[in-house]
PDB file of C-alpha atoms in Angstrom:
ATOM      1  CA  MET A   1       0.214   0.044  -0.141  1.00 42.00           C
ATOM      2  CA  ALA A   2       1.514   3.509  -0.844  1.00 44.00           C
ATOM      3  CA  MET A   3       0.234   5.592   1.850  1.00 48.00           C
ATOM      4  CA  ALA A   4      -2.226   6.323   4.124  1.00 55.00           C
ATOM      5  CA  PHE A   5      -4.097   8.954   5.313  1.00 53.00           C
ATOM      6  CA  LYS A   6      -4.741   8.025   9.557  1.00 52.00           C
ATOM      7  CA  MET A   7      -7.894   9.049  11.505  1.00 49.00           C
ATOM      8  CA  ALA A   8      -6.806   9.432  15.015  1.00 45.00           C
ATOM      9  CA  THR A   9      -9.730   9.340  16.854  1.00 47.00           C
ATOM     10  CA  THR A  10     -10.374   5.499  15.777  1.00 55.00           C
ATOM     11  CA  GLY A  11      -6.598   4.097  14.385  1.00 67.00           C
ATOM     12  CA  MET A  12      -8.217   3.500  11.160  1.00 82.00           C
ATOM     13  CA  TRP A  13      -7.085   5.000   7.946  1.00 90.00           C
ATOM     14  CA  VAL A  14      -8.472   5.933   4.585  1.00 93.00           C
ATOM     15  CA  THR A  15      -6.720   5.090   1.828  1.00 94.00           C
ATOM     16  CA  ASP A  16      -5.034   6.456  -1.130  1.00 94.00           C
ATOM     17  CA  GLU A  17      -7.982   5.280  -2.968  1.00 96.00           C
ATOM     18  CA  CYS A  18     -10.318   6.667  -1.241  1.00 96.00           C
ATOM     19  CA  LYS A  19      -8.836  10.066  -1.363  1.00 96.00           C
ATOM     20  CA  SER A  20      -8.150   9.893  -5.775  1.00 97.00           C
ATOM     21  CA  SER A  21     -11.221   8.421  -6.525  1.00 97.00           C
ATOM     22  CA  TYR A  22     -12.616  11.884  -4.216  1.00 97.00           C
ATOM     23  CA  MET A  23     -10.812  14.096  -6.602  1.00 97.00           C
ATOM     24  CA  ASP A  24     -11.448  12.246  -9.481  1.00 97.00           C
ATOM     25  CA  MET A  25     -15.055  12.820  -8.628  1.00 97.00           C
ATOM     26  CA  LYS A  26     -14.486  17.166  -7.948  1.00 96.00           C
ATOM     27  CA  TRP A  27     -12.334  18.368 -10.156  1.00 96.00           C
ATOM     28  CA  LYS A  28     -12.625  15.081 -12.922  1.00 96.00           C
ATOM     29  CA  LYS A  29     -15.930  15.196 -12.792  1.00 95.00           C
ATOM     30  CA  ASN A  30     -15.943  10.747 -13.448  1.00 96.00           C
ATOM     31  CA  HIS A  31     -17.590   9.589 -11.315  1.00 97.00           C
ATOM     32  CA  ARG A  32     -21.496  10.768  -9.873  1.00 97.00           C
ATOM     33  CA  TYR A  33     -21.150   9.201  -6.084  1.00 98.00           C
ATOM     34  CA  ILE A  34     -18.663   6.994  -4.068  1.00 98.00           C
ATOM     35  CA  VAL A  35     -19.890   4.279  -1.471  1.00 98.00           C
ATOM     36  CA  TYR A  36     -16.930   3.880   1.025  1.00 98.00           C
ATOM     37  CA  LYS A  37     -16.286   1.496   4.067  1.00 97.00           C
ATOM     38  CA  ILE A  38     -14.608   0.566   6.580  1.00 96.00           C
ATOM     39  CA  ASP A  39     -12.657  -3.154   7.022  1.00 93.00           C
ATOM     40  CA  GLU A  40     -13.162  -3.869  10.500  1.00 89.00           C
ATOM     41  CA  LYS A  41      -9.401  -6.368  10.623  1.00 90.00           C
ATOM     42  CA  SER A  42      -7.905  -4.017   8.742  1.00 90.00           C
ATOM     43  CA  ARG A  43      -8.589  -1.453  10.273  1.00 89.00           C
ATOM     44  CA  LEU A  44      -8.853   0.804   6.668  1.00 94.00           C
ATOM     45  CA  VAL A  45     -11.311   2.704   4.952  1.00 96.00           C
ATOM     46  CA  THR A  46     -12.048   1.552   1.594  1.00 96.00           C
ATOM     47  CA  VAL A  47     -14.257   3.483  -1.528  1.00 97.00           C
ATOM     48  CA  ASP A  48     -17.274   0.715  -2.016  1.00 98.00           C
ATOM     49  CA  LYS A  49     -18.118   1.255  -5.034  1.00 98.00           C
ATOM     50  CA  VAL A  50     -17.924   4.291  -7.809  1.00 98.00           C
ATOM     51  CA  GLY A  51     -21.075   5.218  -9.827  1.00 97.00           C
ATOM     52  CA  GLY A  52     -20.419   6.454 -13.532  1.00 96.00           C
ATOM     53  CA  PRO A  53     -21.008   9.746 -14.556  1.00 95.00           C
ATOM     54  CA  ALA A  54     -24.362   9.041 -15.567  1.00 95.00           C
ATOM     55  CA  GLU A  55     -25.660   7.151 -12.867  1.00 97.00           C
ATOM     56  CA  ASN A  56     -27.986   9.548 -10.899  1.00 95.00           C
ATOM     57  CA  TYR A  57     -28.709   9.264  -6.775  1.00 95.00           C
ATOM     58  CA  GLU A  58     -31.603   6.781  -6.966  1.00 95.00           C
ATOM     59  CA  ASP A  59     -28.398   4.378  -7.981  1.00 97.00           C
ATOM     60  CA  LEU A  60     -26.081   5.414  -5.049  1.00 97.00           C
ATOM     61  CA  ALA A  61     -29.650   4.409  -2.937  1.00 95.00           C
ATOM     62  CA  ALA A  62     -30.020   1.461  -4.183  1.00 96.00           C
ATOM     63  CA  ALA A  63     -25.699   1.025  -3.784  1.00 96.00           C
ATOM     64  CA  LEU A  64     -26.069   1.227   0.338  1.00 97.00           C
ATOM     65  CA  PRO A  65     -26.852  -2.274   2.376  1.00 97.00           C
ATOM     66  CA  LYS A  66     -30.053  -2.315   3.996  1.00 95.00           C
ATOM     67  CA  ASP A  67     -27.897  -4.142   6.959  1.00 96.00           C
ATOM     68  CA  ASP A  68     -24.473  -2.112   7.583  1.00 97.00           C
ATOM     69  CA  CYS A  69     -22.942   0.865   7.640  1.00 98.00           C
ATOM     70  CA  ARG A  70     -21.762   2.932   4.940  1.00 98.00           C
ATOM     71  CA  TYR A  71     -20.302   6.313   3.447  1.00 98.00           C
ATOM     72  CA  ALA A  72     -20.391   8.493   0.591  1.00 98.00           C
ATOM     73  CA  VAL A  73     -20.219  11.100  -0.922  1.00 98.00           C
ATOM     74  CA  PHE A  74     -22.666  12.385  -4.188  1.00 98.00           C
ATOM     75  CA  ASP A  75     -21.885  15.292  -6.621  1.00 97.00           C
ATOM     76  CA  PHE A  76     -25.294  17.074  -7.114  1.00 96.00           C
ATOM     77  CA  ASP A  77     -25.866  18.603 -10.307  1.00 93.00           C
ATOM     78  CA  PHE A  78     -28.289  21.263 -10.264  1.00 92.00           C
ATOM     79  CA  VAL A  79     -29.863  24.728 -12.157  1.00 90.00           C
ATOM     80  CA  THR A  80     -30.659  27.822  -9.622  1.00 87.00           C
ATOM     81  CA  VAL A  81     -34.357  29.789 -10.302  1.00 87.00           C
ATOM     82  CA  ASP A  82     -30.757  32.222 -11.369  1.00 91.00           C
ATOM     83  CA  ASN A  83     -30.670  29.892 -14.922  1.00 92.00           C
ATOM     84  CA  CYS A  84     -26.628  28.528 -13.210  1.00 93.00           C
ATOM     85  CA  ARG A  85     -25.607  25.799 -13.260  1.00 92.00           C
ATOM     86  CA  LYS A  86     -24.412  24.638  -9.984  1.00 93.00           C
ATOM     87  CA  SER A  87     -22.817  21.600  -8.281  1.00 94.00           C
ATOM     88  CA  LYS A  88     -22.509  20.530  -4.528  1.00 96.00           C
ATOM     89  CA  ILE A  89     -20.720  17.804  -2.743  1.00 97.00           C
ATOM     90  CA  PHE A  90     -23.042  15.849  -0.122  1.00 97.00           C
ATOM     91  CA  PHE A  91     -21.170  13.805   2.160  1.00 98.00           C
ATOM     92  CA  ILE A  92     -23.993  11.051   3.661  1.00 98.00           C
ATOM     93  CA  ALA A  93     -23.285   9.450   6.707  1.00 97.00           C
ATOM     94  CA  TRP A  94     -25.889   5.501   6.205  1.00 98.00           C
ATOM     95  CA  SER A  95     -26.053   4.152   9.326  1.00 97.00           C
ATOM     96  CA  PRO A  96     -29.476   2.041   8.925  1.00 97.00           C
ATOM     97  CA  THR A  97     -32.090   0.985  11.604  1.00 95.00           C
ATOM     98  CA  GLU A  98     -31.174  -3.181  11.286  1.00 96.00           C
ATOM     99  CA  SER A  99     -26.835  -2.532  10.799  1.00 96.00           C
ATOM    100  CA  ARG A 100     -24.960  -3.554  14.451  1.00 95.00           C
ATOM    101  CA  ILE A 101     -24.457  -1.324  17.482  1.00 95.00           C
ATOM    102  CA  ARG A 102     -20.266  -2.527  17.186  1.00 94.00           C
ATOM    103  CA  ALA A 103     -20.394  -1.152  13.231  1.00 95.00           C
ATOM    104  CA  LYS A 104     -22.468   2.424  13.972  1.00 95.00           C
ATOM    105  CA  ILE A 105     -20.787   2.955  16.528  1.00 94.00           C
ATOM    106  CA  LEU A 106     -17.249   2.105  13.932  1.00 94.00           C
ATOM    107  CA  TYR A 107     -18.690   4.600  11.713  1.00 95.00           C
ATOM    108  CA  ALA A 108     -20.101   7.240  14.210  1.00 94.00           C
ATOM    109  CA  THR A 109     -16.399   8.059  16.026  1.00 92.00           C
ATOM    110  CA  SER A 110     -14.694   7.694  12.155  1.00 92.00           C
ATOM    111  CA  LYS A 111     -16.108  10.478  10.535  1.00 93.00           C
ATOM    112  CA  ALA A 112     -14.506  13.012  10.999  1.00 91.00           C
ATOM    113  CA  GLY A 113     -11.819  11.428  10.147  1.00 89.00           C
ATOM    114  CA  LEU A 114     -13.044  10.550   6.523  1.00 93.00           C
ATOM    115  CA  ARG A 115     -14.705  13.884   5.790  1.00 93.00           C
ATOM    116  CA  ARG A 116     -10.732  15.936   6.689  1.00 91.00           C
ATOM    117  CA  VAL A 117      -8.823  13.567   4.082  1.00 93.00           C
ATOM    118  CA  LEU A 118     -12.139  14.776   2.243  1.00 96.00           C
ATOM    119  CA  ASP A 119     -12.518  18.771   1.073  1.00 94.00           C
ATOM    120  CA  GLY A 120     -15.243  20.465  -0.380  1.00 94.00           C
ATOM    121  CA  ILE A 121     -17.936  18.591   0.773  1.00 96.00           C
ATOM    122  CA  SER A 122     -20.321  21.266   0.942  1.00 95.00           C
ATOM    123  CA  TYR A 123     -23.518  19.262   3.144  1.00 96.00           C
ATOM    124  CA  GLU A 124     -23.559  16.336   5.377  1.00 96.00           C
ATOM    125  CA  LEU A 125     -26.676  14.039   5.375  1.00 96.00           C
ATOM    126  CA  GLN A 126     -27.564  11.557   8.542  1.00 96.00           C
ATOM    127  CA  ALA A 127     -29.501   8.284   7.321  1.00 96.00           C
ATOM    128  CA  THR A 128     -30.918   5.668   9.621  1.00 95.00           C
ATOM    129  CA  ASP A 129     -33.413   5.229   6.500  1.00 92.00           C
ATOM    130  CA  PRO A 130     -34.051   6.391   3.134  1.00 91.00           C
ATOM    131  CA  THR A 131     -36.413   8.659   3.778  1.00 91.00           C
ATOM    132  CA  GLU A 132     -33.517  11.099   5.583  1.00 94.00           C
ATOM    133  CA  MET A 133     -31.919  10.831   2.459  1.00 94.00           C
ATOM    134  CA  GLY A 134     -34.448  10.985  -0.070  1.00 92.00           C
ATOM    135  CA  MET A 135     -34.211  13.615  -3.734  1.00 93.00           C
ATOM    136  CA  ASP A 136     -36.131  16.202  -1.869  1.00 93.00           C
ATOM    137  CA  VAL A 137     -33.876  16.430   0.973  1.00 94.00           C
ATOM    138  CA  ILE A 138     -30.833  17.486  -0.645  1.00 93.00           C
ATOM    139  CA  LYS A 139     -32.430  19.305  -3.527  1.00 91.00           C
ATOM    140  CA  ASP A 140     -34.022  20.728   0.020  1.00 92.00           C
ATOM    141  CA  ARG A 141     -30.454  21.411   1.435  1.00 91.00           C
ATOM    142  CA  ALA A 142     -29.321  22.790  -2.557  1.00 86.00           C
ATOM    143  CA  LYS A 143     -30.801  25.756  -2.275  1.00 76.00           C
TER     144      LYS A 143
END
């Protein structure tokens, strides 16, 4: 492994792939979303899934497991009332009700470290079920 960024609070490490995928999404628009997961054995935050530029928010919602926690970033493109094209990056902490307590604690305590590595996030959402991160919530926050 080349270089990893350590999360001081939990002893977790963020892999280079996490940051480089995020930068590709942010600057090159190569991805619409990225889903991250924590590998408890290796103590690494890794990329779980990457959505291509043609994918949408529904694809991201479908990529999140119903019984395990994940982090996700989503690049939301929209047009303002002044007819200006804008883009905002959302950080989503997905912690469904059905996930294990240990996983919820691990993801909650590791979130700040990953956020420090992913520079330029506009908004953050915490969701325990799909209604808390619906497209209506995203649109409302992006105004």
